[in-house]
Coordinates of C-alpha atoms in Angstrom, one line a residue:
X1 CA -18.2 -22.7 -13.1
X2 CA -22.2 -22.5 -12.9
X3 CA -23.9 -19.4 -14.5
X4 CA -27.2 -18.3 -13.5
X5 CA -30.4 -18.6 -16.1
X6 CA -31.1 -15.3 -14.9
X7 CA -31.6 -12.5 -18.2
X8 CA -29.7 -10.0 -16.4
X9 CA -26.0 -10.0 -16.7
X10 CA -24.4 -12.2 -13.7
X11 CA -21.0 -13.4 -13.1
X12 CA -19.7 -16.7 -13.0
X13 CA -19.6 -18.3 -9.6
X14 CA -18.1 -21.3 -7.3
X15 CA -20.0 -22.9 -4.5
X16 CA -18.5 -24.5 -1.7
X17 CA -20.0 -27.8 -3.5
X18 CA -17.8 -27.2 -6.2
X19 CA -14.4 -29.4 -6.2
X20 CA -12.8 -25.5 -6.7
X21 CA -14.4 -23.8 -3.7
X22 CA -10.6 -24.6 -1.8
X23 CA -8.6 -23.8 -4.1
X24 CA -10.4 -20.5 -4.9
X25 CA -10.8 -19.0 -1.2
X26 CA -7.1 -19.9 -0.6
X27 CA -5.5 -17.9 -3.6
X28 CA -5.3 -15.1 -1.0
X29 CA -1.6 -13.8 0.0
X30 CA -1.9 -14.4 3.6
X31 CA -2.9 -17.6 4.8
X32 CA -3.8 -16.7 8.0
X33 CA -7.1 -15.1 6.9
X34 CA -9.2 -17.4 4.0
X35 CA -12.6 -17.0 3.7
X36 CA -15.3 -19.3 4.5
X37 CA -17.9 -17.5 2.3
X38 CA -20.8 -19.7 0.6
X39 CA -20.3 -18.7 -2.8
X40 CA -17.1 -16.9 -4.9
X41 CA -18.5 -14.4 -7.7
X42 CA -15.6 -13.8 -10.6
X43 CA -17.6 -11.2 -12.4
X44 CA -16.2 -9.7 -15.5
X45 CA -18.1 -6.4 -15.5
X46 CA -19.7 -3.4 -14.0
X47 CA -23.4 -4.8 -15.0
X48 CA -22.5 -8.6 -13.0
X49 CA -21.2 -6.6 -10.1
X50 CA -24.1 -4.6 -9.9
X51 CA -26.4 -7.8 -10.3
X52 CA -24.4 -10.0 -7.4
X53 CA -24.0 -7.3 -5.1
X54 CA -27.9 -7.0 -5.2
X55 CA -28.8 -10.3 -4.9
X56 CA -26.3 -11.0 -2.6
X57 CA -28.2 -7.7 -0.2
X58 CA -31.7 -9.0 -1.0
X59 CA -30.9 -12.6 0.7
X60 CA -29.4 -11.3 3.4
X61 CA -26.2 -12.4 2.8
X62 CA -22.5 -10.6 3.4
X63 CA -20.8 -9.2 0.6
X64 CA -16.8 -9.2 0.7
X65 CA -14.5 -7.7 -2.1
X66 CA -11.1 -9.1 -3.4
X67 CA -9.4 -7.7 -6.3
X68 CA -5.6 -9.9 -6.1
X69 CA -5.9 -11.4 -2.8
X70 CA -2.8 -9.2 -1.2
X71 CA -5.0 -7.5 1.6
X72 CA -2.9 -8.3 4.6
X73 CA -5.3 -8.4 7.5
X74 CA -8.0 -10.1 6.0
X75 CA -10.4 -7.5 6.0
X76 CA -11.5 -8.7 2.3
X77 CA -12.7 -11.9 3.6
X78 CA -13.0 -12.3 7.2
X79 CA -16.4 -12.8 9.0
X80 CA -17.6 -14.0 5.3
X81 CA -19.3 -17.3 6.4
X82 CA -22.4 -17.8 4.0
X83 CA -21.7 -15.2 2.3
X84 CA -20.8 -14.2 -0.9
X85 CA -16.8 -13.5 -1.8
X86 CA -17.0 -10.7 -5.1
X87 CA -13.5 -11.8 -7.0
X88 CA -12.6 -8.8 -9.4
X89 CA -9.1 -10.4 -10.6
X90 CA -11.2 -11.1 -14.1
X91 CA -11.5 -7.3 -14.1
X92 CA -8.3 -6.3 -15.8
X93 CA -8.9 -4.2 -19.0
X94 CA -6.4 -1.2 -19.1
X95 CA -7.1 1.5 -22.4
X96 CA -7.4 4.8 -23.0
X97 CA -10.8 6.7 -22.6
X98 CA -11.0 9.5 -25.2
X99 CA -14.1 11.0 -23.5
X100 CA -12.9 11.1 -20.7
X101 CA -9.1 12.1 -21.4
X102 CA -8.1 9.8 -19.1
X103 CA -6.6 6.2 -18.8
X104 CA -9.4 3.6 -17.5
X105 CA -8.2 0.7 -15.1
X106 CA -9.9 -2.0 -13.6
X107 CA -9.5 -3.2 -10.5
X108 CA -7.8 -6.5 -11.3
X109 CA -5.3 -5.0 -13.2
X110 CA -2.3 -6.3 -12.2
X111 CA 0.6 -2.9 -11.4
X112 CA 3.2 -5.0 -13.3
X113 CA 0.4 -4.9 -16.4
X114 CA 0.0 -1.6 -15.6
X115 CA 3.3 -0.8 -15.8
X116 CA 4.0 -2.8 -19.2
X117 CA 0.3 -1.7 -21.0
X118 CA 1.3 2.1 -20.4
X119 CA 4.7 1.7 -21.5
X120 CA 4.3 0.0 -24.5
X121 CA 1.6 1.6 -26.2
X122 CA 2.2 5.7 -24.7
X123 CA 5.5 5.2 -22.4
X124 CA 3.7 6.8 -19.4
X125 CA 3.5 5.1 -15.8
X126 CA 1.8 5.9 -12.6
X127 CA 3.5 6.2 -9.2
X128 CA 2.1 2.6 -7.7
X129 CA 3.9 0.2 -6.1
X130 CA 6.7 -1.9 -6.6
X131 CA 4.4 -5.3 -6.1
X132 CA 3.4 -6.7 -9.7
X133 CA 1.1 -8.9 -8.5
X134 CA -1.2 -7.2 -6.8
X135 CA -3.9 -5.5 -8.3
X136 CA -5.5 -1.7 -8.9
X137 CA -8.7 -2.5 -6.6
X138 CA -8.0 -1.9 -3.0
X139 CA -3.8 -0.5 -3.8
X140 CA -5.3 3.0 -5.2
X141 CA -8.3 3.4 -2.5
X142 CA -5.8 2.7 0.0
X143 CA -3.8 5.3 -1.2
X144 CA -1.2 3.4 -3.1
X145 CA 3.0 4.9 -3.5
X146 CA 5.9 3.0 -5.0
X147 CA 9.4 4.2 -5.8
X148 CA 8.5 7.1 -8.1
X149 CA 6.1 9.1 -6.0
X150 CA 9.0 11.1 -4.3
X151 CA 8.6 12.3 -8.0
X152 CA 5.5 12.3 -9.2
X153 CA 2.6 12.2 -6.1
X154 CA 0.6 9.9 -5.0
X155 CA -1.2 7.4 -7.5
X156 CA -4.2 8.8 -6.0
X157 CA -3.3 12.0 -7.2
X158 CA -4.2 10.8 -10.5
X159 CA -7.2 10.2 -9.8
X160 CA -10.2 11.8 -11.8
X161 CA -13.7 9.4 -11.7
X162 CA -14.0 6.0 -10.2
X163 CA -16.8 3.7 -10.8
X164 CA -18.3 2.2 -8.3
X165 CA -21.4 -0.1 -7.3
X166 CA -23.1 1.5 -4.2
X167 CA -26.2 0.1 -2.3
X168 CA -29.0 2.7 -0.8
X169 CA -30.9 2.6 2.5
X170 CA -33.7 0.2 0.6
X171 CA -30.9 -2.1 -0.9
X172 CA -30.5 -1.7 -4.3
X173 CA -27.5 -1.6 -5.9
X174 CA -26.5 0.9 -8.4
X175 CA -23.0 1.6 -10.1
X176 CA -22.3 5.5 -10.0
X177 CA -19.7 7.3 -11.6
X178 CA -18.3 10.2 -9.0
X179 CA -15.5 13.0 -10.3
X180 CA -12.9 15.3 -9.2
X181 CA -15.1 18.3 -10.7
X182 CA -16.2 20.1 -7.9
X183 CA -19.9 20.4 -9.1
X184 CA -20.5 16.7 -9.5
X185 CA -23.0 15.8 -6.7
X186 CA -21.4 12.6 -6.4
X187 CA -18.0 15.0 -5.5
X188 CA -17.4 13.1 -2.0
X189 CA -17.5 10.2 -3.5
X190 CA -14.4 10.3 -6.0
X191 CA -12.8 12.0 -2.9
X192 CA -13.4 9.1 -0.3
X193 CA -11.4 6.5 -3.1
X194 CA -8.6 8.6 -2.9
X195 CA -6.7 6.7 0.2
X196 CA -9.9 5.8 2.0
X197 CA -9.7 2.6 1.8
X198 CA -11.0 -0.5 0.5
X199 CA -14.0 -2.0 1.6
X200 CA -15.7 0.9 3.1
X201 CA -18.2 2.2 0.9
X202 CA -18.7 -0.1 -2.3
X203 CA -17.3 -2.3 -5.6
X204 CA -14.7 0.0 -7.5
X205 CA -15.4 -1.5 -10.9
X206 CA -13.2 0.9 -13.1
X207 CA -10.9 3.7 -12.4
X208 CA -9.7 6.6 -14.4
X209 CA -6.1 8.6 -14.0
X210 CA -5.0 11.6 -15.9
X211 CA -2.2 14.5 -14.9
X212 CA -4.2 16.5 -12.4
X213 CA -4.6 20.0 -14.1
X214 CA -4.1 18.5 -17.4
X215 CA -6.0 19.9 -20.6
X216 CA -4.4 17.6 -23.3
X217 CA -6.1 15.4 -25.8
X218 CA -2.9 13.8 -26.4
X219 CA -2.6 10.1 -24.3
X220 CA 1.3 10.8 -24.2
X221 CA 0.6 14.4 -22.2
X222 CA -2.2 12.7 -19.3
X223 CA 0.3 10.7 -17.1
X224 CA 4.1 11.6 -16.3
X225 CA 6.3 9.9 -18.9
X226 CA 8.1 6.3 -17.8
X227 CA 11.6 6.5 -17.2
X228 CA 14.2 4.2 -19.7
X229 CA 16.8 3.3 -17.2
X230 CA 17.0 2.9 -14.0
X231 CA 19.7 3.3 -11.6
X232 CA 20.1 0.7 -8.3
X233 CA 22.3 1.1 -6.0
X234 CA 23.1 -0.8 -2.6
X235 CA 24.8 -0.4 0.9
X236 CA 25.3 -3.4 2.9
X237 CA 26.7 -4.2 6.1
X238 CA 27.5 -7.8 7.7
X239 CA 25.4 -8.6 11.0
X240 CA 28.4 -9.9 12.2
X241 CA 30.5 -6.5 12.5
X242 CA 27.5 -4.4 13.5
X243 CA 27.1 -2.7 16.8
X244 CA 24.2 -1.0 18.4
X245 CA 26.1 2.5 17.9
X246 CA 27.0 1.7 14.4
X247 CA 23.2 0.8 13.7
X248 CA 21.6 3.6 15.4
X249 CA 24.2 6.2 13.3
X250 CA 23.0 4.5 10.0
X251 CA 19.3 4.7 10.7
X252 CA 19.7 7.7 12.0
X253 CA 21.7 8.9 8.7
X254 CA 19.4 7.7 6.9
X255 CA 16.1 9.4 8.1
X256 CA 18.2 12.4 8.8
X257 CA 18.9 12.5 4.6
X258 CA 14.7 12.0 4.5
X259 CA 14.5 15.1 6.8
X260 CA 16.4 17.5 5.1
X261 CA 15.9 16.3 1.1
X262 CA 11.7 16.1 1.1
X263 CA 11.0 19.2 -0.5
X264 CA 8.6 18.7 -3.5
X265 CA 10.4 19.5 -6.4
X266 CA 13.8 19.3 -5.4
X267 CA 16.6 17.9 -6.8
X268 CA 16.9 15.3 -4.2
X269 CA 13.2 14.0 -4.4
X270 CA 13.9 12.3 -8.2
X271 CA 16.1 9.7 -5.5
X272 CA 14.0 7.6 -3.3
X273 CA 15.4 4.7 -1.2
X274 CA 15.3 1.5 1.8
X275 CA 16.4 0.5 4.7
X276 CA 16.0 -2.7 6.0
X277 CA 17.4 -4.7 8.9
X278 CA 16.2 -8.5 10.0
X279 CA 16.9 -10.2 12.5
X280 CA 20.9 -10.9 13.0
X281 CA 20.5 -14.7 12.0
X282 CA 19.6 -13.5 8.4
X283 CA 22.9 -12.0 8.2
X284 CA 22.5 -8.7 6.4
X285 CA 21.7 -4.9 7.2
X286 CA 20.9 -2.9 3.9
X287 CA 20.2 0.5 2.1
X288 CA 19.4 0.7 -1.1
X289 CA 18.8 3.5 -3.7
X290 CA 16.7 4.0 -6.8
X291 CA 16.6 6.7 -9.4
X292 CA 15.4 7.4 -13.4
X293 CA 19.0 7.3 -14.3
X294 CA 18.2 9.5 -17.0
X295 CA 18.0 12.5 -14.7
X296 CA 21.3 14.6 -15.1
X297 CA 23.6 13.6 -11.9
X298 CA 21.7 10.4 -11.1
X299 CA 25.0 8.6 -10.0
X300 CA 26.5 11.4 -8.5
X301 CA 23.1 12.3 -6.4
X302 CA 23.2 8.6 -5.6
X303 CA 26.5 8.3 -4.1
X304 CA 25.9 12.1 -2.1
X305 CA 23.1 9.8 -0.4
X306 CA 25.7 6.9 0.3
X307 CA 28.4 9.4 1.7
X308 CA 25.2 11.1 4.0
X309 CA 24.0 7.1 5.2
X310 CA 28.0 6.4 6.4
X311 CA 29.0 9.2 7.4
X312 CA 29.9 8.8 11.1
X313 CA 29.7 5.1 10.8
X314 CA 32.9 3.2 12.2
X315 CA 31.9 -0.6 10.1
X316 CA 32.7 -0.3 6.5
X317 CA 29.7 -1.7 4.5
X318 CA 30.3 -5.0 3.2
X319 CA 29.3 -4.0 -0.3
X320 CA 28.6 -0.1 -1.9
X321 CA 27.4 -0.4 -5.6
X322 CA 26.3 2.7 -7.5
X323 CA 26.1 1.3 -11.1
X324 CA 23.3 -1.0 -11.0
X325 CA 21.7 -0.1 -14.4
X326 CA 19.2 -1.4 -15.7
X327 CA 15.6 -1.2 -18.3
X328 CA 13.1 0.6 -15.9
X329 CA 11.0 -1.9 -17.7
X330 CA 12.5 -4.9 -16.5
X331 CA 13.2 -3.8 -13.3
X332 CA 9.3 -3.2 -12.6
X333 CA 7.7 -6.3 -14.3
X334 CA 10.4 -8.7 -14.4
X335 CA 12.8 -8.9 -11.3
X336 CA 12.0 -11.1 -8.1
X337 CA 12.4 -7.7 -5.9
X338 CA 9.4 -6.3 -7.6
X339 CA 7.2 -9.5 -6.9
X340 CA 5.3 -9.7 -3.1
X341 CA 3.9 -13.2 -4.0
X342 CA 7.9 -14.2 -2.9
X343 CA 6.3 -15.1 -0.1
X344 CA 2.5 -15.7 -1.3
X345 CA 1.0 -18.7 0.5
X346 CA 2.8 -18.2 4.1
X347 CA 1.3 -16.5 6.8
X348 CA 1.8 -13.1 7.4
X349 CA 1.7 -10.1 9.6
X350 CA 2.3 -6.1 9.0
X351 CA 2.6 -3.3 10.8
X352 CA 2.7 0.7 9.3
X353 CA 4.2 4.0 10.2
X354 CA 4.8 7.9 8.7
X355 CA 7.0 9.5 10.2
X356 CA 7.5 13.2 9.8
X357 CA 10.9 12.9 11.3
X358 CA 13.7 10.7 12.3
X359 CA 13.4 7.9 15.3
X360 CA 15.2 9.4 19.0
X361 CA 18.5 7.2 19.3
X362 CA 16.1 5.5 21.8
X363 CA 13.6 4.4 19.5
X364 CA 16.5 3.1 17.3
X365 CA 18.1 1.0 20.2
X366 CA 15.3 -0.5 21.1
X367 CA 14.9 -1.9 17.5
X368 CA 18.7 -2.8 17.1
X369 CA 17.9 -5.3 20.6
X370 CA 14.9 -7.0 19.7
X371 CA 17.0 -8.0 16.0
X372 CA 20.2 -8.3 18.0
X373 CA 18.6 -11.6 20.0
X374 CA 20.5 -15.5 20.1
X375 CA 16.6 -17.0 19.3
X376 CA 15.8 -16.3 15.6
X377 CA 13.3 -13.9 14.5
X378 CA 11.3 -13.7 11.1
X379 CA 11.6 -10.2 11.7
X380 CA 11.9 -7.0 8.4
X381 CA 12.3 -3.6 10.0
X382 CA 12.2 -1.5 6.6
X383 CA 11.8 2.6 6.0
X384 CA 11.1 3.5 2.6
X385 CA 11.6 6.8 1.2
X386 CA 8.6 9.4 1.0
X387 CA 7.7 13.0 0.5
X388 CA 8.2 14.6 -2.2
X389 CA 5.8 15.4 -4.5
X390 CA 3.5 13.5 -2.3
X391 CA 4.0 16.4 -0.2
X392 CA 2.8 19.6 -2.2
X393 CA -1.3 18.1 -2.0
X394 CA -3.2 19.4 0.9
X395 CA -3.6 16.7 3.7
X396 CA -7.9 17.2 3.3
X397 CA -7.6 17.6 -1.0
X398 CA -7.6 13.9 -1.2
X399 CA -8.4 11.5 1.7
X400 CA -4.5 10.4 2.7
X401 CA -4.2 12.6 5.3
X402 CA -0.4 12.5 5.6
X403 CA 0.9 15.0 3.5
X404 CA 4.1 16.3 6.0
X405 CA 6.0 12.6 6.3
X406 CA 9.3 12.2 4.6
X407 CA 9.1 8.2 5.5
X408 CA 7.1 4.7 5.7
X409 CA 7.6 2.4 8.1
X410 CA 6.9 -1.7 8.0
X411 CA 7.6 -3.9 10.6
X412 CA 6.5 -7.4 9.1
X413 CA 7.2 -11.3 9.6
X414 CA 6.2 -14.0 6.9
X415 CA 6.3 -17.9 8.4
X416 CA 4.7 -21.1 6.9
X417 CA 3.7 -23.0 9.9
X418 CA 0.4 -22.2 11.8
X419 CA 1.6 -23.4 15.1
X420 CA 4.2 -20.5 15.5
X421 CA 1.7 -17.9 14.9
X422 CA 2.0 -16.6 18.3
X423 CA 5.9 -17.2 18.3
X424 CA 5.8 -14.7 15.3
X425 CA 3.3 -12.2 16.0
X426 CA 4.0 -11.8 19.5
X427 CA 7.8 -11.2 18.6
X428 CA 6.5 -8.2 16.1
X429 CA 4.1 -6.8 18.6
X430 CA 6.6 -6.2 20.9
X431 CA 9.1 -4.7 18.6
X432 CA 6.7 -2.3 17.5
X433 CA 5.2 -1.3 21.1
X434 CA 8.4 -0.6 22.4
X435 CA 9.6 1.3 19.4
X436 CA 6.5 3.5 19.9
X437 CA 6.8 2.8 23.7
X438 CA 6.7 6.9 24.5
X439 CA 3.2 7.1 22.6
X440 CA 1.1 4.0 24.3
X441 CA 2.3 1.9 21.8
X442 CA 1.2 3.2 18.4
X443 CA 2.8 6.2 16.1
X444 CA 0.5 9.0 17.5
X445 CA 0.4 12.1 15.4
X446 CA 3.0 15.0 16.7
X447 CA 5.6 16.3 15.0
X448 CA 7.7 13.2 14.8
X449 CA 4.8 10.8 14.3
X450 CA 2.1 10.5 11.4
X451 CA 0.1 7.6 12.2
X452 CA 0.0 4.8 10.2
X453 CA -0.8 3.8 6.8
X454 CA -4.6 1.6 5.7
X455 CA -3.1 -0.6 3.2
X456 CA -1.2 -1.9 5.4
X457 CA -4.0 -3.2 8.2
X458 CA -3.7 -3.8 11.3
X459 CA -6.3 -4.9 14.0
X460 CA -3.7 -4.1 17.1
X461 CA -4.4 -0.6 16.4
X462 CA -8.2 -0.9 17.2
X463 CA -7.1 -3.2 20.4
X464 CA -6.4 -1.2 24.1
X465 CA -4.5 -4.0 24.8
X466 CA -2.1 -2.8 22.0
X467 CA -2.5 0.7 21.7
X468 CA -2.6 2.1 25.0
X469 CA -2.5 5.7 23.8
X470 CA -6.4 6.6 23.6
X471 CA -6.1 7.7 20.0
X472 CA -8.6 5.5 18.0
X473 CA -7.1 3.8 15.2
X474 CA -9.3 5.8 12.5
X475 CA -7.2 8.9 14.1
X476 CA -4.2 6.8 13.1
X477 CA -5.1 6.1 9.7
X478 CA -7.3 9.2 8.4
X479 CA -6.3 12.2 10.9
X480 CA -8.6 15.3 10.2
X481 CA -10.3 13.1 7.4
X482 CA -12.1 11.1 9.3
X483 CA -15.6 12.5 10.0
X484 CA -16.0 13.3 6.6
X485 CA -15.5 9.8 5.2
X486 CA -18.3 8.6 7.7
X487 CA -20.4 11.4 6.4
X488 CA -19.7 9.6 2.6
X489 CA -20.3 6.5 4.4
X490 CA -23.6 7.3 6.1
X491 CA -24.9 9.1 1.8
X492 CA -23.7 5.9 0.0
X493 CA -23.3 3.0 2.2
X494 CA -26.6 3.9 4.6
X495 CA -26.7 0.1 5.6
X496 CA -23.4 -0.6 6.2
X497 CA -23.4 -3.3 3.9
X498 CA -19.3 -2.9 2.9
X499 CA -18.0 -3.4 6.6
X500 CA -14.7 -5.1 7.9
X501 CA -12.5 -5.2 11.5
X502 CA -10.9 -2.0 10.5
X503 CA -14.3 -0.2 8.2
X504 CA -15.2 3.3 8.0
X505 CA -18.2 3.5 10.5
X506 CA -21.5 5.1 10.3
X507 CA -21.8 8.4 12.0
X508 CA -22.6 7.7 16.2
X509 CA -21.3 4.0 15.5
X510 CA -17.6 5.1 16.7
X511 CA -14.4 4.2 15.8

């Protein structure tokens, strides 16, 4: 790497010159986006970020932000040519901040270092995701969840200052610090990083989490304590014995359990859960279960859920295991489930859903015959569990707007070869449009529907040929929310300098 002779701090940095440059761009988790910028920036702190985000504005050239590479849509490095690509996986420091009471995180943390930094040394966790690979920067913005925020909230609930390098209407670059106190002029700020998005207003260079409400000292007290075990459980059922009734009963079970066991606090909240259904040539339809199994009943609670998910059903699963016990350490930073770069390097596409309640019978059909198809499709229709916790925050306190959904929805293929691109996305676009045929092809807010989530991008929601509902896709993704985020865009991002397919826009720029 070349370093400039520059006095101010800058960061290290690849040109496309450089027998690296190919290597670098493509490190990215989905290879249908790579970006063609001019230069790749790996700074190591606040002070470089600062200095090549202000260069980068001065020349004129585009600035695009990657933390691990696992955006799904590309919007971290598309339209990037000439430009300059800030890499922030050399960010990755993870400590305590006594000032501050809070824990400080980078944005190339890595959750599974995360997860094994806060264990080891104070045996707390955060609710984030189960993916150890990717990183803090654009997972919390995005409004991050994982298998314990039926528990515990939101990770952005934890969220009480973030750091991050701005640039003003004349171009200069600046890092500001913005808080969850009320009185901090920089208020809207910290509130637009908590599920906004990535991309949209700035660099996040460093955040800090604590216990919302917390007045502790102690590092032990300021983020909810990490479970020991952990209890998995599974429910599968053989392709080859399913029918369409059978299906739609066990989907339907299963949201139905979602419906009715949400309630923040509850017993039933500590248990979260899966289902997932590909295509009939991958053989398998499955529900699984996961809970702290130190919480009195865990197994019992666990097979209540199993009983709820058949009940009704005339197949017998294949396989019902309760006693899948494990260290809640291992299971988060060591096991293949936990680990999205399974299928790092192929090409990929996502699409999102909250839903407030269950799928109509209809909506479940028309799943069951797009996987129930002689062609093969690379096809994973999944619902994970939701609510919770995540559901006692008002939907405008933070900026994730969905605060009444009990589920998340992905429909998502992964495929190597780019000459079935169109095989693969088509086959996904339809799924999804006719699941969602009753609301122009999209999950349109109502009482069933709550839009869709912003980590998980997608550029069909901004398309009429795709979403033919005339709800704009920031209506999809931030509700309510989202004039005020343009309003934070317009204070700290006045030349729309951090801008992507699927950005917050300036005020009058529309959706």
């Amino acid at each position: 790497m070349t370093r400039s002779t520059d006095p101010r701090p800058a960061p290290a940095v690849i040109t496309e010159d450089d027998p690296r440059y190919e290597s670098a761009v493509r490190c990215g988790f989905n290879q249908r986006f790579v970006s063609r910028a001019g230069s790749i920036c790996f700074p190591t702190g606040t002070a470089e970020v600062v200095t090549a985000v202000g260069d980068a504005v001065a020349a004129g050239r585009r600035v695009t932000v990657r933390s691990g590479g696992h955006g799904y849509e590309g919007t971290g490095s598309e339209d990037g040519d000439g430009g300059v690509l800030l890499d922030l996986s050399m960010m990755t420091d993870i400590d305590f901040d006594p000032a501050r009471r809070a824990f400080s995180m980078r944005p190339g943390a890595k959750i599974g270092d995360i997860y094994r930094e806060l264990y080891k040394r104070w045996g707390v966790t955060v609710p984030a995701g189960e993916g150890i690979e990717v990183c803090l920067g654009g997972h919390l913005v995005g409004g991050g969840f994982g298998p314990l925020s039926r528990r515990y909230g939101a990770i952005v609930d934890y969220l009480c200052a973030v750091e991050v390098v701005v640039v003003d209407a004349e171009g200069r670059a600046e890092a500001i610090v913005a808080t969850d106190d009320p009185a901090d002029p920089h208020h809207d700020l910290w509130w637009a990083h908590t599920g906004g998005g990535g991309g949209n207003f700035g660099v996040v260079t460093n955040y800090w989490l604590r216990r919302p409400g917390s007045t502790s000292h102690d590092p032990r007290e300021l983020l909810p304590p990490a479970p020991v075990r952990w209890r998995n459980g599974h429910l599968m059922w053989s392709w080859d014995t399913m029918t369409e009734r059978d299906f739609v009963r066990i989907m339907r079970n299963y949201s139905a359990w979602f419906e009715r066991n949400s309630a923040p606090g509850s017993r039933e909240a500590d248990l979260t859960a899966f289902f997932s259904a590909t295509h009939r040539s991958s053989g398998v339809i499955a529900v699984g279960s996961l809970i702290d199994d130190d919480i009195p009943g865990a197994r019992e609670l666990t097979n209540e859920f199993f009983d709820a998910v058949t009940d009704g059903v005339h197949v017998a699963p294949s396989v019902r295991a309760d006693d899948g016990v494990e260290s809640w350490l291992y299971f988060f930073t060591h096991s293949n489930r936990g680990d999205h770069n399974g299928l790092g390097g192929s090409r990929f596409k996502l699409k999102s859903a909250y839903l407030r309640r269950s799928y109509t019978d209809e909506q479940i059909a028309a799943a069951y015959r797009h996987l129930d198809t002689e062609n093969p499709k690379s096809i994973y229709f999944m619902f994970i569990g939701y609510g919770g916790q995540v559901n006692a925050v008002s939907p405008d306190a933070t900026a994730v707007a969905q605060r009444s959904s009990v589920l998340k929805g992905a429909f998502l293929s992964a495929w190597w070869d780019p000459k079935e691109d169109d095989y693969h996305i088509g086959n996904l676009r339809a799924l999804y449009r006719d699941v969602y045929a009753g609301t122009g092809g999209v999950p349109v807010p109502d009482d069933r529907n709550d839009g869709a989530y912003i980590n998980y991008p997608d550029r069909d929601l901004a398309d009429p040929q795709w979403n033919t509902s005339g709800v704009p896709w920031s209506t999809l993704y931030y509700k309510d929310n989202y004039p005020r985020l343009q309003r934070v865009k317009a204070r700290y991002d006045p030349r729309d300098e951090f801008r992507h397919s699927l950005s917050i826009t300036l005020p009058g720029d529309g959706s």
